Amino acid sequence: MNNASTNRSTFYSFHSTGEFGRDYYKNHCGPTALTNLVVTALQKQTGRQLPDDEVRNIFEKIASAGRRRLIYNRRYGTTDLFIWFYARSVFKMMNVSSLLRPVTRHTISGKNARRILAKGSYLYMELFGHPKYGWHQMVIYDVDAEGRFITADGFSPSPVLLDDSSIGRGLFLEIRHS
């Protein structure tokens, strides 16, 4: 990572689905991905790491909003078709709409991902039939010095590095941030 990338990465959030609602939530990678984006924006804005209880409260608000709007369902997960609307409403609800804004969806490829990351955006990934993740949603923040994608995959509570051949197929939503 370059120096600007290293400074930004201090605030990246890498929370996993295992941290939230163990007895109640299932298939909650979408709310977890949105939680990571919101927490990243808030940490960048405040210049501090958010405590775990605050992160859990953010997740709960995001998952509840998805359930109320019939976008997230415990049994089936988050409806890919409505990701843009879900992200926009969550960012507004969490008062980070001036910091995060969903833009357009793109087909996943290393070239597309790097092009959008080079603009300074994040990627909200919608994977279809991935060998490791299956049908899954997660976040890519940046690339490291070796060109691997810095990912909050929702499985690991720390960064996961993926190369072009392992990012999978599907779509991603560009999330512009300030």
PDB file of C-alpha atoms in Angstrom:
ATOM      1  CA  MET A   1       0.000   0.000   0.000  1.00  0.00           C
ATOM      2  CA  ASN A   2       1.147   3.542  -0.599  1.00  0.00           C
ATOM      3  CA  ASN A   3       1.276   6.036   2.291  1.00  0.00           C
ATOM      4  CA  ALA A   4      -2.184   7.500   1.582  1.00  0.00           C
ATOM      5  CA  SER A   5      -3.592   3.987   1.431  1.00  0.00           C
ATOM      6  CA  THR A   6      -1.864   3.037   4.692  1.00  0.00           C
ATOM      7  CA  ASN A   7      -3.304   6.090   6.479  1.00  0.00           C
ATOM      8  CA  ARG A   8      -6.829   5.308   5.237  1.00  0.00           C
ATOM      9  CA  SER A   9      -6.547   1.636   6.167  1.00  0.00           C
ATOM     10  CA  THR A  10      -6.175   2.530   9.849  1.00  0.00           C
ATOM     11  CA  PHE A  11      -9.923   3.137   9.884  1.00  0.00           C
ATOM     12  CA  TYR A  12     -11.093   0.185   7.761  1.00  0.00           C
ATOM     13  CA  SER A  13     -13.600  -2.053   9.539  1.00  0.00           C
ATOM     14  CA  PHE A  14     -13.286  -5.846   9.299  1.00  0.00           C
ATOM     15  CA  HIS A  15     -16.152  -7.197  11.396  1.00  0.00           C
ATOM     16  CA  SER A  16     -17.523 -10.657  10.634  1.00  0.00           C
ATOM     17  CA  THR A  17     -20.977 -12.220  10.644  1.00  0.00           C
ATOM     18  CA  GLY A  18     -19.902 -14.348  13.629  1.00  0.00           C
ATOM     19  CA  GLU A  19     -19.828 -11.240  15.823  1.00  0.00           C
ATOM     20  CA  PHE A  20     -23.510 -10.439  15.381  1.00  0.00           C
ATOM     21  CA  GLY A  21     -26.652 -12.111  16.698  1.00  0.00           C
ATOM     22  CA  ARG A  22     -25.373 -15.656  16.993  1.00  0.00           C
ATOM     23  CA  ASP A  23     -28.745 -17.070  18.002  1.00  0.00           C
ATOM     24  CA  TYR A  24     -30.976 -14.969  15.786  1.00  0.00           C
ATOM     25  CA  TYR A  25     -29.314 -13.846  12.545  1.00  0.00           C
ATOM     26  CA  LYS A  26     -28.529 -16.155   9.649  1.00  0.00           C
ATOM     27  CA  ASN A  27     -27.365 -15.221   6.150  1.00  0.00           C
ATOM     28  CA  HIS A  28     -26.519 -11.703   7.321  1.00  0.00           C
ATOM     29  CA  CYS A  29     -23.508 -10.939   5.144  1.00  0.00           C
ATOM     30  CA  GLY A  30     -25.339  -7.962   3.566  1.00  0.00           C
ATOM     31  CA  PRO A  31     -26.016  -6.143   6.849  1.00  0.00           C
ATOM     32  CA  THR A  32     -22.468  -7.024   7.949  1.00  0.00           C
ATOM     33  CA  ALA A  33     -20.977  -5.517   4.763  1.00  0.00           C
ATOM     34  CA  LEU A  34     -23.021  -2.344   5.253  1.00  0.00           C
ATOM     35  CA  THR A  35     -21.966  -2.246   8.920  1.00  0.00           C
ATOM     36  CA  ASN A  36     -18.314  -2.409   7.861  1.00  0.00           C
ATOM     37  CA  LEU A  37     -18.840   0.490   5.443  1.00  0.00           C
ATOM     38  CA  VAL A  38     -20.665   2.640   8.025  1.00  0.00           C
ATOM     39  CA  VAL A  39     -18.140   1.860  10.765  1.00  0.00           C
ATOM     40  CA  THR A  40     -15.265   2.699   8.397  1.00  0.00           C
ATOM     41  CA  ALA A  41     -16.859   6.071   7.574  1.00  0.00           C
ATOM     42  CA  LEU A  42     -17.524   6.867  11.247  1.00  0.00           C
ATOM     43  CA  GLN A  43     -14.015   5.843  12.318  1.00  0.00           C
ATOM     44  CA  LYS A  44     -12.506   7.972   9.560  1.00  0.00           C
ATOM     45  CA  GLN A  45     -14.743  10.911  10.560  1.00  0.00           C
ATOM     46  CA  THR A  46     -14.037  10.693  14.299  1.00  0.00           C
ATOM     47  CA  GLY A  47     -10.413   9.551  14.066  1.00  0.00           C
ATOM     48  CA  ARG A  48     -10.979   6.707  16.528  1.00  0.00           C
ATOM     49  CA  GLN A  49     -11.847   3.016  16.526  1.00  0.00           C
ATOM     50  CA  LEU A  50     -15.452   2.358  17.555  1.00  0.00           C
ATOM     51  CA  PRO A  51     -15.963   0.029  20.540  1.00  0.00           C
ATOM     52  CA  ASP A  52     -17.530  -3.387  19.869  1.00  0.00           C
ATOM     53  CA  ASP A  53     -20.813  -2.546  21.637  1.00  0.00           C
ATOM     54  CA  GLU A  54     -21.277   0.503  19.405  1.00  0.00           C
ATOM     55  CA  VAL A  55     -20.542  -1.612  16.315  1.00  0.00           C
ATOM     56  CA  ARG A  56     -23.112  -4.215  17.443  1.00  0.00           C
ATOM     57  CA  ASN A  57     -25.711  -1.450  17.854  1.00  0.00           C
ATOM     58  CA  ILE A  58     -24.954  -0.177  14.341  1.00  0.00           C
ATOM     59  CA  PHE A  59     -25.337  -3.699  12.939  1.00  0.00           C
ATOM     60  CA  GLU A  60     -28.650  -4.150  14.750  1.00  0.00           C
ATOM     61  CA  LYS A  61     -30.031  -0.911  13.313  1.00  0.00           C
ATOM     62  CA  ILE A  62     -28.892  -1.858   9.800  1.00  0.00           C
ATOM     63  CA  ALA A  63     -30.275  -5.422   9.943  1.00  0.00           C
ATOM     64  CA  SER A  64     -33.561  -4.200  11.445  1.00  0.00           C
ATOM     65  CA  ALA A  65     -33.945  -1.581   8.713  1.00  0.00           C
ATOM     66  CA  GLY A  66     -33.364  -4.275   6.076  1.00  0.00           C
ATOM     67  CA  ARG A  67     -35.999  -6.525   7.648  1.00  0.00           C
ATOM     68  CA  ARG A  68     -38.549  -3.685   7.879  1.00  0.00           C
ATOM     69  CA  ARG A  69     -38.008  -2.776   4.223  1.00  0.00           C
ATOM     70  CA  LEU A  70     -38.168  -6.478   3.195  1.00  0.00           C
ATOM     71  CA  ILE A  71     -34.670  -6.258   1.709  1.00  0.00           C
ATOM     72  CA  TYR A  72     -32.988  -8.508   4.284  1.00  0.00           C
ATOM     73  CA  ASN A  73     -34.532 -11.798   5.395  1.00  0.00           C
ATOM     74  CA  ARG A  74     -32.932 -14.054   8.049  1.00  0.00           C
ATOM     75  CA  ARG A  75     -33.569 -17.156   5.980  1.00  0.00           C
ATOM     76  CA  TYR A  76     -32.599 -15.984   2.495  1.00  0.00           C
ATOM     77  CA  GLY A  77     -30.257 -13.074   3.143  1.00  0.00           C
ATOM     78  CA  THR A  78     -30.190  -9.739   1.345  1.00  0.00           C
ATOM     79  CA  THR A  79     -31.922  -9.256  -1.999  1.00  0.00           C
ATOM     80  CA  ASP A  80     -29.210  -8.300  -4.507  1.00  0.00           C
ATOM     81  CA  LEU A  81     -31.639  -6.351  -6.649  1.00  0.00           C
ATOM     82  CA  PHE A  82     -32.258  -3.829  -3.850  1.00  0.00           C
ATOM     83  CA  ILE A  83     -28.669  -3.333  -2.643  1.00  0.00           C
ATOM     84  CA  TRP A  84     -28.478   0.229  -3.984  1.00  0.00           C
ATOM     85  CA  PHE A  85     -31.671   1.252  -2.162  1.00  0.00           C
ATOM     86  CA  TYR A  86     -30.656  -0.561   1.020  1.00  0.00           C
ATOM     87  CA  ALA A  87     -27.225   1.118   1.043  1.00  0.00           C
ATOM     88  CA  ARG A  88     -28.681   4.571   0.368  1.00  0.00           C
ATOM     89  CA  SER A  89     -31.292   4.250   3.125  1.00  0.00           C
ATOM     90  CA  VAL A  90     -28.758   2.863   5.629  1.00  0.00           C
ATOM     91  CA  PHE A  91     -26.268   5.660   4.926  1.00  0.00           C
ATOM     92  CA  LYS A  92     -29.025   8.241   5.425  1.00  0.00           C
ATOM     93  CA  MET A  93     -30.354   6.540   8.590  1.00  0.00           C
ATOM     94  CA  MET A  94     -26.838   6.341  10.089  1.00  0.00           C
ATOM     95  CA  ASN A  95     -26.081   9.994   9.188  1.00  0.00           C
ATOM     96  CA  VAL A  96     -23.184   9.120   6.887  1.00  0.00           C
ATOM     97  CA  SER A  97     -24.840   9.977   3.563  1.00  0.00           C
ATOM     98  CA  SER A  98     -22.451  12.922   3.230  1.00  0.00           C
ATOM     99  CA  LEU A  99     -19.566  10.445   3.624  1.00  0.00           C
ATOM    100  CA  LEU A 100     -20.834   7.403   1.679  1.00  0.00           C
ATOM    101  CA  ARG A 101     -22.911   7.301  -1.479  1.00  0.00           C
ATOM    102  CA  PRO A 102     -23.916   4.286  -3.601  1.00  0.00           C
ATOM    103  CA  VAL A 103     -23.332   5.005  -7.275  1.00  0.00           C
ATOM    104  CA  THR A 104     -23.531   2.310  -9.952  1.00  0.00           C
ATOM    105  CA  ARG A 105     -23.225  -1.446 -10.245  1.00  0.00           C
ATOM    106  CA  HIS A 106     -20.500  -3.092 -12.300  1.00  0.00           C
ATOM    107  CA  THR A 107     -19.615  -6.621 -13.346  1.00  0.00           C
ATOM    108  CA  ILE A 108     -16.857  -8.074 -11.190  1.00  0.00           C
ATOM    109  CA  SER A 109     -13.436  -8.294 -12.808  1.00  0.00           C
ATOM    110  CA  GLY A 110      -9.999  -7.348 -11.560  1.00  0.00           C
ATOM    111  CA  LYS A 111      -9.812  -4.606 -14.193  1.00  0.00           C
ATOM    112  CA  ASN A 112     -13.208  -3.097 -13.239  1.00  0.00           C
ATOM    113  CA  ALA A 113     -12.410  -3.331  -9.529  1.00  0.00           C
ATOM    114  CA  ARG A 114      -9.048  -1.576  -9.905  1.00  0.00           C
ATOM    115  CA  ARG A 115     -10.573   1.139 -12.110  1.00  0.00           C
ATOM    116  CA  ILE A 116     -13.209   1.988  -9.475  1.00  0.00           C
ATOM    117  CA  LEU A 117     -10.785   1.669  -6.544  1.00  0.00           C
ATOM    118  CA  ALA A 118      -8.389   4.043  -8.369  1.00  0.00           C
ATOM    119  CA  LYS A 119     -11.190   6.659  -8.276  1.00  0.00           C
ATOM    120  CA  GLY A 120     -11.111   6.355  -4.474  1.00  0.00           C
ATOM    121  CA  SER A 121     -14.347   4.380  -4.121  1.00  0.00           C
ATOM    122  CA  TYR A 122     -15.065   1.211  -2.141  1.00  0.00           C
ATOM    123  CA  LEU A 123     -16.720  -1.884  -3.631  1.00  0.00           C
ATOM    124  CA  TYR A 124     -19.777  -3.574  -2.139  1.00  0.00           C
ATOM    125  CA  MET A 125     -19.384  -7.041  -3.667  1.00  0.00           C
ATOM    126  CA  GLU A 126     -22.262  -9.357  -4.632  1.00  0.00           C
ATOM    127  CA  LEU A 127     -20.700 -12.758  -5.321  1.00  0.00           C
ATOM    128  CA  PHE A 128     -22.586 -15.457  -7.225  1.00  0.00           C
ATOM    129  CA  GLY A 129     -21.589 -19.081  -6.579  1.00  0.00           C
ATOM    130  CA  HIS A 130     -18.061 -18.335  -5.345  1.00  0.00           C
ATOM    131  CA  PRO A 131     -16.020 -21.516  -4.566  1.00  0.00           C
ATOM    132  CA  LYS A 132     -15.306 -20.345  -0.993  1.00  0.00           C
ATOM    133  CA  TYR A 133     -18.091 -17.831  -0.240  1.00  0.00           C
ATOM    134  CA  GLY A 134     -21.033 -19.100  -2.291  1.00  0.00           C
ATOM    135  CA  TRP A 135     -23.702 -16.397  -2.732  1.00  0.00           C
ATOM    136  CA  HIS A 136     -22.191 -13.712  -0.563  1.00  0.00           C
ATOM    137  CA  GLN A 137     -21.788  -9.978  -0.001  1.00  0.00           C
ATOM    138  CA  MET A 138     -18.636  -8.285   1.253  1.00  0.00           C
ATOM    139  CA  VAL A 139     -16.502  -5.146   0.883  1.00  0.00           C
ATOM    140  CA  ILE A 140     -13.279  -4.369  -0.970  1.00  0.00           C
ATOM    141  CA  TYR A 141     -11.556  -1.235   0.288  1.00  0.00           C
ATOM    142  CA  ASP A 142      -8.324  -0.985  -1.672  1.00  0.00           C
ATOM    143  CA  VAL A 143      -5.360  -2.899  -3.102  1.00  0.00           C
ATOM    144  CA  ASP A 144      -2.098  -3.619  -1.329  1.00  0.00           C
ATOM    145  CA  ALA A 145       1.423  -3.046  -2.701  1.00  0.00           C
ATOM    146  CA  GLU A 146       1.285  -6.419  -4.472  1.00  0.00           C
ATOM    147  CA  GLY A 147      -2.017  -5.617  -6.188  1.00  0.00           C
ATOM    148  CA  ARG A 148      -4.174  -7.877  -4.013  1.00  0.00           C
ATOM    149  CA  PHE A 149      -7.613  -6.686  -2.951  1.00  0.00           C
ATOM    150  CA  ILE A 150      -7.963  -5.668   0.725  1.00  0.00           C
ATOM    151  CA  THR A 151     -11.261  -7.257   1.659  1.00  0.00           C
ATOM    152  CA  ALA A 152     -13.649  -7.289   4.611  1.00  0.00           C
ATOM    153  CA  ASP A 153     -15.025 -10.692   3.633  1.00  0.00           C
ATOM    154  CA  GLY A 154     -17.486 -11.026   6.526  1.00  0.00           C
ATOM    155  CA  PHE A 155     -15.967 -14.392   7.489  1.00  0.00           C
ATOM    156  CA  SER A 156     -12.742 -13.124   9.068  1.00  0.00           C
ATOM    157  CA  PRO A 157     -12.418 -10.338  11.663  1.00  0.00           C
ATOM    158  CA  SER A 158      -9.229  -9.176   9.913  1.00  0.00           C
ATOM    159  CA  PRO A 159      -8.312  -8.172   6.344  1.00  0.00           C
ATOM    160  CA  VAL A 160      -8.428 -10.904   3.711  1.00  0.00           C
ATOM    161  CA  LEU A 161      -6.262 -10.413   0.623  1.00  0.00           C
ATOM    162  CA  LEU A 162      -7.666 -11.715  -2.666  1.00  0.00           C
ATOM    163  CA  ASP A 163      -6.018 -11.771  -6.075  1.00  0.00           C
ATOM    164  CA  ASP A 164      -7.794 -11.382  -9.408  1.00  0.00           C
ATOM    165  CA  SER A 165      -8.431 -15.098  -9.773  1.00  0.00           C
ATOM    166  CA  SER A 166     -10.074 -15.375  -6.343  1.00  0.00           C
ATOM    167  CA  ILE A 167     -12.468 -12.401  -6.304  1.00  0.00           C
ATOM    168  CA  GLY A 168     -15.124 -14.437  -8.089  1.00  0.00           C
ATOM    169  CA  ARG A 169     -17.989 -13.508 -10.351  1.00  0.00           C
ATOM    170  CA  GLY A 170     -21.027 -11.360  -9.850  1.00  0.00           C
ATOM    171  CA  LEU A 171     -21.555  -7.630  -9.455  1.00  0.00           C
ATOM    172  CA  PHE A 172     -20.301  -4.855  -7.249  1.00  0.00           C
ATOM    173  CA  LEU A 173     -21.821  -1.567  -6.209  1.00  0.00           C
ATOM    174  CA  GLU A 174     -19.479   1.405  -6.267  1.00  0.00           C
ATOM    175  CA  ILE A 175     -19.571   3.294  -2.956  1.00  0.00           C
ATOM    176  CA  ARG A 176     -18.094   6.772  -3.200  1.00  0.00           C
ATOM    177  CA  HIS A 177     -16.708   8.166   0.024  1.00  0.00           C
ATOM    178  CA  SER A 178     -15.227  11.398   1.233  1.00  0.00           C
TER     179      SER A 178
END
